[in-house]
Every structure is written in structure tokens, then in C-alpha cells.
């Protein structure tokens, strides 16, 4: 199931996924990666941990964007974004790089 993204100016995740109003967040008890320090509903998120270790709010602030890790999350055929790569573009927008 792909994640359909709506671009926004509000930073509410590390990876560019728009969490505000997310049905998964509500139905699975997810508290988001920023408020939980990288531990949303599924346990530790490697993307969030990477940002936190680098002292970044989101991936758009990283000079390595798009890295292999973020690309694998954003472009995964089963759970990735719709359109493919939307999280990467969202992070670039947040950072003013788009």
C-alpha cells in the first residue's frame, strides 16, 4: 500500500512522510518519529535515527539527500510513496532545495 503524499510546509516527520492526519498514525497508535525520538509504531526507524545522530530535524537538511536509506523507504514498491519519491521531494521543499 503506497503512501500518497500531500506537500506541506509543516515539518512533522524526519523522512518527509506527512504524518498529520495519517490514518495509519491514528489506527496503529503511532506517535510519530519526532515526538518519540525515532520510535513510531513499528519500533526504531533507521531514517529517524540517522537524522537524530546527525543533529538534523529532517532528511532535507542532509547534504547526502537522497541517500540510499531514504530512497529505499520512498521508492519501496509495496510501502513506498505515491508518487514514487515524494518523501524525498517533500524534504527538499522543507529545506528550500526544491
PDB file of C-alpha atoms in Angstrom:
ATOM      1  CA  UNK A   1       0.000   0.000   0.000  1.00  0.00           C
ATOM      2  CA  UNK A   2       1.681   3.193  -1.185  1.00  0.00           C
ATOM      3  CA  UNK A   3       1.684   6.364   0.874  1.00  0.00           C
ATOM      4  CA  UNK A   4       0.002   9.177  -1.058  1.00  0.00           C
ATOM      5  CA  UNK A   5       1.687  12.395  -0.024  1.00  0.00           C
ATOM      6  CA  UNK A   6       0.388  15.934   0.054  1.00  0.00           C
ATOM      7  CA  UNK A   7       3.167  18.508   0.129  1.00  0.00           C
ATOM      8  CA  UNK A   8       3.147  20.813   3.133  1.00  0.00           C
ATOM      9  CA  UNK A   9       5.305  23.437   4.818  1.00  0.00           C
ATOM     10  CA  UNK A  10       4.837  21.803   8.233  1.00  0.00           C
ATOM     11  CA  UNK A  11       7.736  19.538   9.224  1.00  0.00           C
ATOM     12  CA  UNK A  12       6.099  16.598  11.003  1.00  0.00           C
ATOM     13  CA  UNK A  13       8.490  13.731  10.218  1.00  0.00           C
ATOM     14  CA  UNK A  14      12.165  13.120   9.584  1.00  0.00           C
ATOM     15  CA  UNK A  15      11.715  11.331   6.231  1.00  0.00           C
ATOM     16  CA  UNK A  16       9.192  13.632   4.546  1.00  0.00           C
ATOM     17  CA  UNK A  17       6.128  11.496   5.174  1.00  0.00           C
ATOM     18  CA  UNK A  18       3.236  13.796   6.073  1.00  0.00           C
ATOM     19  CA  UNK A  19       2.041  12.442   9.440  1.00  0.00           C
ATOM     20  CA  UNK A  20      -0.639  14.984  10.301  1.00  0.00           C
ATOM     21  CA  UNK A  21      -3.977  13.306   9.635  1.00  0.00           C
ATOM     22  CA  UNK A  22      -2.365   9.980   8.707  1.00  0.00           C
ATOM     23  CA  UNK A  23      -4.829   7.094   9.080  1.00  0.00           C
ATOM     24  CA  UNK A  24      -2.017   4.666   9.989  1.00  0.00           C
ATOM     25  CA  UNK A  25      -0.928   7.000  12.763  1.00  0.00           C
ATOM     26  CA  UNK A  26      -4.407   7.048  14.241  1.00  0.00           C
ATOM     27  CA  UNK A  27      -5.277   3.372  13.734  1.00  0.00           C
ATOM     28  CA  UNK A  28      -1.927   1.918  14.869  1.00  0.00           C
ATOM     29  CA  UNK A  29      -1.178   4.162  17.824  1.00  0.00           C
ATOM     30  CA  UNK A  30       1.764   5.798  16.104  1.00  0.00           C
ATOM     31  CA  UNK A  31       3.003   8.881  17.910  1.00  0.00           C
ATOM     32  CA  UNK A  32       5.330   9.940  15.082  1.00  0.00           C
ATOM     33  CA  UNK A  33       9.100   9.789  14.776  1.00  0.00           C
ATOM     34  CA  UNK A  34       9.877  13.309  16.007  1.00  0.00           C
ATOM     35  CA  UNK A  35       7.931  13.168  19.307  1.00  0.00           C
ATOM     36  CA  UNK A  36       9.149   9.600  20.025  1.00  0.00           C
ATOM     37  CA  UNK A  37      12.798  10.221  19.142  1.00  0.00           C
ATOM     38  CA  UNK A  38      12.684   7.806  16.233  1.00  0.00           C
ATOM     39  CA  UNK A  39      10.376   5.133  17.628  1.00  0.00           C
ATOM     40  CA  UNK A  40       7.000   5.337  15.860  1.00  0.00           C
ATOM     41  CA  UNK A  41       4.503   2.459  15.931  1.00  0.00           C
ATOM     42  CA  UNK A  42       6.831  -0.126  14.345  1.00  0.00           C
ATOM     43  CA  UNK A  43       9.804   0.390  16.655  1.00  0.00           C
ATOM     44  CA  UNK A  44      13.026   2.199  15.872  1.00  0.00           C
ATOM     45  CA  UNK A  45      13.061   3.922  12.472  1.00  0.00           C
ATOM     46  CA  UNK A  46      16.516   3.917  10.854  1.00  0.00           C
ATOM     47  CA  UNK A  47      15.759   7.093   8.886  1.00  0.00           C
ATOM     48  CA  UNK A  48      14.801   8.995  12.031  1.00  0.00           C
ATOM     49  CA  UNK A  49      17.808   7.632  13.927  1.00  0.00           C
ATOM     50  CA  UNK A  50      20.119   8.729  11.106  1.00  0.00           C
ATOM     51  CA  UNK A  51      18.746  12.281  11.249  1.00  0.00           C
ATOM     52  CA  UNK A  52      18.990  12.407  15.028  1.00  0.00           C
ATOM     53  CA  UNK A  53      22.585  11.138  15.027  1.00  0.00           C
ATOM     54  CA  UNK A  54      23.494  13.898  12.555  1.00  0.00           C
ATOM     55  CA  UNK A  55      21.606  16.543  14.573  1.00  0.00           C
ATOM     56  CA  UNK A  56      19.102  17.157  11.756  1.00  0.00           C
ATOM     57  CA  UNK A  57      15.377  17.826  12.034  1.00  0.00           C
ATOM     58  CA  UNK A  58      14.651  16.116   8.684  1.00  0.00           C
ATOM     59  CA  UNK A  59      16.445  14.498   5.747  1.00  0.00           C
ATOM     60  CA  UNK A  60      16.228  17.644   3.623  1.00  0.00           C
ATOM     61  CA  UNK A  61      18.909  19.210   5.796  1.00  0.00           C
ATOM     62  CA  UNK A  62      21.381  16.441   4.948  1.00  0.00           C
ATOM     63  CA  UNK A  63      23.964  17.124   2.226  1.00  0.00           C
ATOM     64  CA  UNK A  64      23.652  13.469   1.167  1.00  0.00           C
ATOM     65  CA  UNK A  65      19.961  13.704   0.163  1.00  0.00           C
ATOM     66  CA  UNK A  66      18.786  11.486  -1.405  1.00  0.00           C
ATOM     67  CA  UNK A  67      20.785   8.758   0.315  1.00  0.00           C
ATOM     68  CA  UNK A  68      20.237   5.041  -0.239  1.00  0.00           C
ATOM     69  CA  UNK A  69      18.308   4.681   3.031  1.00  0.00           C
ATOM     70  CA  UNK A  70      15.763   7.421   2.280  1.00  0.00           C
ATOM     71  CA  UNK A  71      15.469   6.264  -1.331  1.00  0.00           C
ATOM     72  CA  UNK A  72      14.700   2.704  -0.218  1.00  0.00           C
ATOM     73  CA  UNK A  73      11.897   3.990   2.031  1.00  0.00           C
ATOM     74  CA  UNK A  74      10.476   6.400  -0.517  1.00  0.00           C
ATOM     75  CA  UNK A  75      10.679   4.099  -3.541  1.00  0.00           C
ATOM     76  CA  UNK A  76       9.701   0.736  -1.985  1.00  0.00           C
ATOM     77  CA  UNK A  77       7.206  -0.946  -4.329  1.00  0.00           C
ATOM     78  CA  UNK A  78       4.888  -2.185  -1.568  1.00  0.00           C
ATOM     79  CA  UNK A  79       5.039   0.533   1.102  1.00  0.00           C
ATOM     80  CA  UNK A  80       6.676   3.427  -0.704  1.00  0.00           C
ATOM     81  CA  UNK A  81       5.256   6.716  -1.851  1.00  0.00           C
ATOM     82  CA  UNK A  82       2.705   7.703  -4.433  1.00  0.00           C
ATOM     83  CA  UNK A  83       4.086   9.297  -6.473  1.00  0.00           C
ATOM     84  CA  UNK A  84       7.370   7.399  -6.107  1.00  0.00           C
ATOM     85  CA  UNK A  85       9.994   9.529  -4.377  1.00  0.00           C
ATOM     86  CA  UNK A  86       7.524  12.021  -2.893  1.00  0.00           C
ATOM     87  CA  UNK A  87       9.169  11.957   0.558  1.00  0.00           C
ATOM     88  CA  UNK A  88      12.465  12.985  -0.989  1.00  0.00           C
ATOM     89  CA  UNK A  89      10.800  15.916  -2.748  1.00  0.00           C
ATOM     90  CA  UNK A  90       8.994  16.908   0.472  1.00  0.00           C
ATOM     91  CA  UNK A  91      12.282  17.000   2.392  1.00  0.00           C
ATOM     92  CA  UNK A  92      13.869  19.092  -0.343  1.00  0.00           C
ATOM     93  CA  UNK A  93      10.936  21.527  -0.135  1.00  0.00           C
ATOM     94  CA  UNK A  94      11.301  21.788   3.634  1.00  0.00           C
ATOM     95  CA  UNK A  95      14.969  22.608   3.140  1.00  0.00           C
ATOM     96  CA  UNK A  96      14.293  25.096   0.333  1.00  0.00           C
ATOM     97  CA  UNK A  97      16.149  22.911  -2.186  1.00  0.00           C
ATOM     98  CA  UNK A  98      13.211  22.109  -4.478  1.00  0.00           C
TER      99      UNK A  98
END
